Every structure is written in C-alpha cells, then in structure tokens.
Amino acid sequence: MTNIAICLLIPFLGTVLGSAFVFFMKREMPSLLQKTLLGFASGVMVAASVWSLLIPSMEMNEGKGSWAVLPAAVGFLLGMAFLLAIDYLTPHLHIGDQSPEGPKSRLSRTAMINLAVTIHNLPEGMAVGVVIVGALNSGSGISTAAALAMAVGIAIQNIPEGAIISMPMRSEGNSKWRSFAMGSLSGAVEPLGGLAVVLFAEALSATLPGLLAFAAGAMLYVVVEELIPESSEGEHSNLGTIGFAIGFVLMMVLDVVLG
C-alpha cells in the first residue's frame, strides 16, 4: 500500500514544485521558455503513451497472434473519444486563448482555466493508476519499477506544467499564493483519478490491455489537441521541437532503465 501511495502522489508533487515557480519568476513566463516546456511535456507524454502503455498492452496479448493489436486499437480510440467528449461537454479556457470552449457558462476565466487543466491532468492520473494495476497483476509483465518510472516521468512533466499554469494565473491578477494554490490543486485530480482506477483493480484486471491503451489515447489527445499546437504556433517553434525531443528521450530512458 505504501508503494501505491508513493506512486500516486509523486506526479502531484511535481505539479506543486512547478507551481512554486511563481514565487521566483516575473508576472509572466517568457514565451521562449513556455514553448520549450510545452514541447518537453509533449515529449514525455508521447513516450509514456508508447513505451509504458501501448507496447505493454500489445505484449499482454502476444499469444493471440494478429488479434493482439485489437484491444490496444479499440482502447486507444475509446480514450481519444472519452477526452473529446469531456472537451466538448465541459466549459473551459486554454491558457493564452481569449474565447472559452465547450458549452456557454458564467464561470470566471480563472475557473475555466482550471477546468482546462483538470481535463489535461485526468488522463495522466488514470495512466499512473492503470500501470499500478498492471504491476499488481502478476501475469501482466509490468513491474513495480515500471509503475514508478511512469509516476516519475509524469512528475517531471508536471514540473514545467505547474509553472505554465501558475504563471498565467498570476498574470490574470491573482496573488502569488493564490496562483500557487490553484496551480497545485490543478494536479490533485491525478492521484484521485489514479486511486479510482486502483480501487477497481480486481474488476478491471480482465480488461487491462484495453485500459492501458485507453489511457494512452486520452494522453495523446491532450498532446495533439493542446500541447503541440501551443508549442508550435508563432515564432521560435523550433524550441518546442527541441523540448519534445528531450522529453521523449528522458521518458524513454526512464521506462527502459527503471522498467
């Protein structure tokens, strides 16, 4: 139980650490740094989706021949569809945008930014929870070290993400402490989402290959829909590409070395 709690909390601690940047930086984060960090977060999430989720999903069904890819393919598409539905049904505002997305709402800009971040963080928490369930399942081939690698990788990704969240909150006129608190709380959905998956581990064990792919699809939806467009728009998009490469390689190494 202690190992499970640690794996669930590590990503949240990454968000808290990143949110604390608001105490040491100016009111607005430099555009060049933000593009680099968004690219880095994209790279980590893509590598985690491939190495920690999709590949294990297919390996668990390798004895089924060409049908081994079916649960991964279906789960991946369902993960994409799940995030698409949440994106469509939830009023939210992406950082840097002026017009909110989703249904009309009287929520404040700050509240809608927080909702956008929650949508972003939910699949990350689910992904950590699913890998933990895999580690608990002796026949999955997923080790405890692999679950730890996933948690550490998401935490590293959450450090720049926390800063990217808290700094715009500060530029919206909030105090440093309020910006820090909102940035930190935006990551609270991750351990909660992961815990929900772990609590239903026994019931979900039979569908584990599909769940791994589901988490991958949800994470990649966020990357394609939000992170990559924000890191590549305007000038100096090459910095986002460099950040992506560094994040991808770092997560890949973590998964291989620890997993």
Tab-separated table of C-alpha atoms in Angstrom:
chain	number	residue	atom	x	y	z
A	1	MET	CA	0.000	0.000	0.000
A	2	THR	CA	2.879	2.365	0.754
A	3	ASN	CA	4.349	1.867	-2.717
A	4	ILE	CA	0.956	2.530	-4.285
A	5	ALA	CA	0.512	5.758	-2.303
A	6	ILE	CA	4.000	6.930	-3.292
A	7	CYS	CA	3.394	6.256	-6.996
A	8	LEU	CA	0.070	8.104	-6.864
A	9	LEU	CA	1.493	11.144	-5.046
A	10	ILE	CA	4.742	11.592	-6.990
A	11	PRO	CA	3.053	13.256	-10.018
A	12	PHE	CA	1.118	15.609	-7.734
A	13	LEU	CA	4.350	16.659	-6.010
A	14	GLY	CA	5.758	17.520	-9.440
A	15	THR	CA	2.838	19.891	-10.035
A	16	VAL	CA	3.316	21.504	-6.601
A	17	LEU	CA	7.024	22.047	-7.263
A	18	GLY	CA	6.333	23.574	-10.662
A	19	SER	CA	3.614	25.843	-9.278
A	20	ALA	CA	6.140	27.221	-6.773
A	21	PHE	CA	7.994	28.854	-9.695
A	22	VAL	CA	5.522	31.715	-9.334
A	23	PHE	CA	7.464	32.876	-6.267
A	24	PHE	CA	10.732	33.174	-8.184
A	25	MET	CA	9.729	34.409	-11.638
A	26	LYS	CA	8.198	37.592	-13.015
A	27	ARG	CA	4.483	38.050	-13.534
A	28	GLU	CA	4.580	36.402	-16.982
A	29	MET	CA	6.599	33.437	-18.184
A	30	PRO	CA	8.854	34.248	-21.182
A	31	SER	CA	7.330	32.927	-24.407
A	32	LEU	CA	10.512	31.090	-25.395
A	33	LEU	CA	10.616	29.208	-22.093
A	34	GLN	CA	6.914	28.369	-22.264
A	35	LYS	CA	7.262	26.904	-25.775
A	36	THR	CA	10.212	24.794	-24.658
A	37	LEU	CA	8.364	23.491	-21.604
A	38	LEU	CA	5.217	22.700	-23.600
A	39	GLY	CA	7.321	20.741	-26.090
A	40	PHE	CA	9.048	18.923	-23.228
A	41	ALA	CA	5.697	17.954	-21.682
A	42	SER	CA	4.529	16.686	-25.087
A	43	GLY	CA	7.611	14.513	-25.475
A	44	VAL	CA	7.211	12.941	-22.038
A	45	MET	CA	3.541	12.150	-22.622
A	46	VAL	CA	4.099	10.662	-26.094
A	47	ALA	CA	6.955	8.456	-24.853
A	48	ALA	CA	4.921	7.371	-21.814
A	49	SER	CA	1.964	6.519	-24.046
A	50	VAL	CA	4.094	4.365	-26.343
A	51	TRP	CA	6.620	2.713	-24.026
A	52	SER	CA	4.600	2.416	-20.807
A	53	LEU	CA	1.087	1.899	-22.164
A	54	LEU	CA	0.661	0.819	-25.799
A	55	ILE	CA	3.589	-1.610	-26.025
A	56	PRO	CA	2.695	-3.398	-22.738
A	57	SER	CA	-0.932	-3.513	-23.883
A	58	MET	CA	0.012	-5.458	-27.021
A	59	GLU	CA	2.605	-7.619	-25.246
A	60	MET	CA	-0.059	-8.862	-22.821
A	61	ASN	CA	-1.938	-10.357	-25.804
A	62	GLU	CA	1.046	-11.551	-27.832
A	63	GLY	CA	-0.168	-15.146	-27.678
A	64	LYS	CA	-3.274	-14.248	-29.685
A	65	GLY	CA	-1.429	-13.656	-32.937
A	66	SER	CA	-2.701	-10.859	-35.150
A	67	TRP	CA	-5.609	-10.282	-32.747
A	68	ALA	CA	-3.148	-8.991	-30.141
A	69	VAL	CA	-3.468	-5.484	-31.504
A	70	LEU	CA	-7.272	-5.343	-31.288
A	71	PRO	CA	-7.682	-4.433	-27.560
A	72	ALA	CA	-4.957	-1.799	-27.940
A	73	ALA	CA	-6.587	-0.302	-31.039
A	74	VAL	CA	-10.082	-0.230	-29.530
A	75	GLY	CA	-8.876	1.060	-26.170
A	76	PHE	CA	-6.815	3.784	-27.834
A	77	LEU	CA	-9.772	5.070	-29.871
A	78	LEU	CA	-12.068	4.961	-26.828
A	79	GLY	CA	-9.520	7.010	-24.855
A	80	MET	CA	-9.487	9.617	-27.605
A	81	ALA	CA	-13.286	9.650	-27.729
A	82	PHE	CA	-13.530	9.978	-23.934
A	83	LEU	CA	-11.354	13.112	-23.857
A	84	LEU	CA	-13.147	14.501	-26.904
A	85	ALA	CA	-16.477	14.149	-25.086
A	86	ILE	CA	-15.127	15.808	-21.916
A	87	ASP	CA	-13.621	18.589	-24.025
A	88	TYR	CA	-16.961	19.143	-25.749
A	89	LEU	CA	-19.166	18.974	-22.631
A	90	THR	CA	-17.028	20.993	-20.183
A	91	PRO	CA	-16.741	24.802	-20.334
A	92	HIS	CA	-13.021	25.567	-20.260
A	93	LEU	CA	-10.421	28.059	-21.393
A	94	HIS	CA	-6.974	27.091	-22.588
A	95	ILE	CA	-4.047	29.194	-21.401
A	96	GLY	CA	-3.380	32.031	-23.847
A	97	ASP	CA	-6.822	31.827	-25.513
A	98	GLN	CA	-9.440	34.548	-25.273
A	99	SER	CA	-12.548	32.551	-26.167
A	100	PRO	CA	-13.675	29.625	-23.987
A	101	GLU	CA	-14.575	26.234	-25.421
A	102	GLY	CA	-17.456	23.911	-24.608
A	103	PRO	CA	-20.974	24.964	-23.563
A	104	LYS	CA	-21.652	28.548	-22.546
A	105	SER	CA	-21.029	29.248	-18.875
A	106	ARG	CA	-20.909	32.096	-16.369
A	107	LEU	CA	-17.768	30.730	-14.779
A	108	SER	CA	-14.844	33.098	-14.353
A	109	ARG	CA	-11.794	32.938	-16.607
A	110	THR	CA	-9.770	31.523	-13.718
A	111	ALA	CA	-12.310	28.745	-13.115
A	112	MET	CA	-12.409	27.826	-16.799
A	113	ILE	CA	-8.597	27.737	-16.999
A	114	ASN	CA	-8.640	25.376	-14.020
A	115	LEU	CA	-11.193	23.164	-15.776
A	116	ALA	CA	-8.992	23.037	-18.875
A	117	VAL	CA	-6.066	21.937	-16.728
A	118	THR	CA	-8.220	19.311	-14.988
A	119	ILE	CA	-9.153	17.862	-18.383
A	120	HIS	CA	-5.444	17.755	-19.161
A	121	ASN	CA	-4.389	16.077	-15.900
A	122	LEU	CA	-7.139	13.456	-15.660
A	123	PRO	CA	-5.669	11.024	-18.222
A	124	GLU	CA	-2.227	11.331	-16.615
A	125	GLY	CA	-3.600	10.200	-13.256
A	126	MET	CA	-5.525	7.398	-14.927
A	127	ALA	CA	-2.374	6.294	-16.736
A	128	VAL	CA	-0.409	6.016	-13.492
A	129	GLY	CA	-3.299	4.114	-11.894
A	130	VAL	CA	-3.570	1.667	-14.802
A	131	VAL	CA	0.172	0.917	-14.738
A	132	ILE	CA	-0.064	0.331	-10.965
A	133	VAL	CA	-2.919	-2.110	-11.595
A	134	GLY	CA	-0.696	-3.817	-14.159
A	135	ALA	CA	2.102	-4.114	-11.598
A	136	LEU	CA	-0.347	-5.645	-9.122
A	137	ASN	CA	-1.394	-8.204	-11.736
A	138	SER	CA	1.277	-10.914	-11.706
A	139	GLY	CA	0.511	-12.036	-15.244
A	140	SER	CA	0.787	-8.633	-16.889
A	141	GLY	CA	4.568	-8.452	-17.208
A	142	ILE	CA	4.511	-4.924	-15.764
A	143	SER	CA	6.883	-4.458	-12.816
A	144	THR	CA	6.648	-2.179	-9.802
A	145	ALA	CA	9.679	-0.359	-11.206
A	146	ALA	CA	7.710	0.316	-14.399
A	147	ALA	CA	4.909	1.903	-12.357
A	148	LEU	CA	7.498	4.010	-10.546
A	149	ALA	CA	9.047	5.047	-13.869
A	150	MET	CA	5.634	6.135	-15.114
A	151	ALA	CA	4.992	8.164	-11.948
A	152	VAL	CA	8.421	9.805	-12.062
A	153	GLY	CA	8.061	10.597	-15.771
A	154	ILE	CA	4.672	12.247	-15.259
A	155	ALA	CA	6.066	14.153	-12.250
A	156	ILE	CA	8.950	15.514	-14.331
A	157	GLN	CA	6.436	16.557	-16.973
A	158	ASN	CA	4.283	18.181	-14.281
A	159	ILE	CA	7.077	20.462	-13.053
A	160	PRO	CA	7.075	22.719	-16.136
A	161	GLU	CA	3.319	22.207	-16.436
A	162	GLY	CA	2.773	23.529	-12.897
A	163	ALA	CA	4.770	26.630	-13.771
A	164	ILE	CA	2.863	27.066	-17.028
A	165	ILE	CA	-0.374	27.029	-15.009
A	166	SER	CA	0.550	29.201	-12.015
A	167	MET	CA	2.288	31.943	-14.010
A	168	PRO	CA	-0.759	32.788	-16.184
A	169	MET	CA	-2.871	32.744	-13.005
A	170	ARG	CA	-0.545	35.382	-11.630
A	171	SER	CA	-0.768	37.434	-14.839
A	172	GLU	CA	-4.581	37.304	-14.526
A	173	GLY	CA	-4.193	39.401	-11.347
A	174	ASN	CA	-4.194	36.717	-8.665
A	175	SER	CA	-1.733	36.908	-5.774
A	176	LYS	CA	1.361	34.700	-5.766
A	177	TRP	CA	-0.039	32.480	-3.019
A	178	ARG	CA	-3.415	32.120	-4.736
A	179	SER	CA	-1.705	31.351	-8.055
A	180	PHE	CA	0.474	28.758	-6.316
A	181	ALA	CA	-2.552	27.173	-4.628
A	182	MET	CA	-4.590	26.983	-7.839
A	183	GLY	CA	-1.639	25.627	-9.792
A	184	SER	CA	-1.019	22.978	-7.127
A	185	LEU	CA	-4.676	21.986	-6.822
A	186	SER	CA	-4.882	21.533	-10.592
A	187	GLY	CA	-2.774	18.416	-10.087
A	188	ALA	CA	-4.988	16.979	-7.336
A	189	VAL	CA	-7.127	15.193	-9.914
A	190	GLU	CA	-4.171	12.988	-10.814
A	191	PRO	CA	-3.847	10.990	-7.560
A	192	LEU	CA	-7.640	10.917	-7.280
A	193	GLY	CA	-8.026	9.543	-10.807
A	194	GLY	CA	-5.246	7.048	-10.238
A	195	LEU	CA	-6.732	5.941	-6.915
A	196	ALA	CA	-10.138	5.363	-8.507
A	197	VAL	CA	-8.542	3.033	-11.052
A	198	VAL	CA	-6.577	1.176	-8.340
A	199	LEU	CA	-9.674	0.700	-6.165
A	200	PHE	CA	-11.393	-1.101	-9.029
A	201	ALA	CA	-8.245	-3.077	-9.880
A	202	GLU	CA	-9.791	-6.510	-9.404
A	203	ALA	CA	-12.799	-5.718	-11.557
A	204	LEU	CA	-10.635	-4.120	-14.242
A	205	SER	CA	-7.888	-6.764	-14.426
A	206	ALA	CA	-9.590	-8.676	-17.247
A	207	THR	CA	-9.648	-5.564	-19.430
A	208	LEU	CA	-6.154	-4.348	-18.530
A	209	PRO	CA	-4.748	-4.363	-22.100
A	210	GLY	CA	-7.604	-2.174	-23.272
A	211	LEU	CA	-7.280	0.113	-20.246
A	212	LEU	CA	-3.585	0.685	-20.896
A	213	ALA	CA	-4.388	1.708	-24.461
A	214	PHE	CA	-7.346	3.806	-23.260
A	215	ALA	CA	-5.004	5.838	-21.049
A	216	ALA	CA	-2.587	6.225	-23.965
A	217	GLY	CA	-5.333	7.518	-26.235
A	218	ALA	CA	-6.512	10.010	-23.625
A	219	MET	CA	-2.982	11.301	-23.053
A	220	LEU	CA	-2.222	11.640	-26.749
A	221	TYR	CA	-5.482	13.511	-27.277
A	222	VAL	CA	-4.188	16.192	-24.902
A	223	VAL	CA	-0.849	16.301	-26.713
A	224	VAL	CA	-2.353	16.667	-30.192
A	225	GLU	CA	-5.242	18.946	-29.199
A	226	GLU	CA	-3.431	21.309	-26.858
A	227	LEU	CA	0.273	20.949	-26.139
A	228	ILE	CA	1.775	20.642	-29.618
A	229	PRO	CA	-0.336	23.438	-31.178
A	230	GLU	CA	0.574	25.797	-28.327
A	231	SER	CA	4.266	24.966	-28.550
A	232	SER	CA	4.461	25.344	-32.332
A	233	GLU	CA	2.386	28.462	-33.028
A	234	GLY	CA	4.119	31.744	-33.796
A	235	GLU	CA	7.870	32.302	-33.779
A	236	HIS	CA	10.580	30.040	-32.351
A	237	SER	CA	8.540	26.869	-32.780
A	238	ASN	CA	11.852	25.001	-33.052
A	239	LEU	CA	12.236	25.392	-29.286
A	240	GLY	CA	9.084	23.340	-28.790
A	241	THR	CA	10.553	20.674	-31.080
A	242	ILE	CA	13.808	20.603	-29.100
A	243	GLY	CA	11.844	20.366	-25.839
A	244	PHE	CA	9.809	17.498	-27.310
A	245	ALA	CA	12.950	15.570	-28.227
A	246	ILE	CA	14.447	15.991	-24.750
A	247	GLY	CA	11.208	14.993	-23.014
A	248	PHE	CA	10.695	11.951	-25.244
A	249	VAL	CA	14.218	10.624	-24.758
A	250	LEU	CA	14.133	11.246	-20.999
A	251	MET	CA	10.881	9.320	-20.546
A	252	MET	CA	12.053	6.529	-22.856
A	253	VAL	CA	15.262	6.124	-20.843
A	254	LEU	CA	13.335	6.168	-17.559
A	255	ASP	CA	10.990	3.461	-18.770
A	256	VAL	CA	13.787	1.202	-20.025
A	257	VAL	CA	16.141	1.720	-17.078
A	258	LEU	CA	13.538	1.535	-14.298
A	259	GLY	CA	11.000	-0.692	-16.051
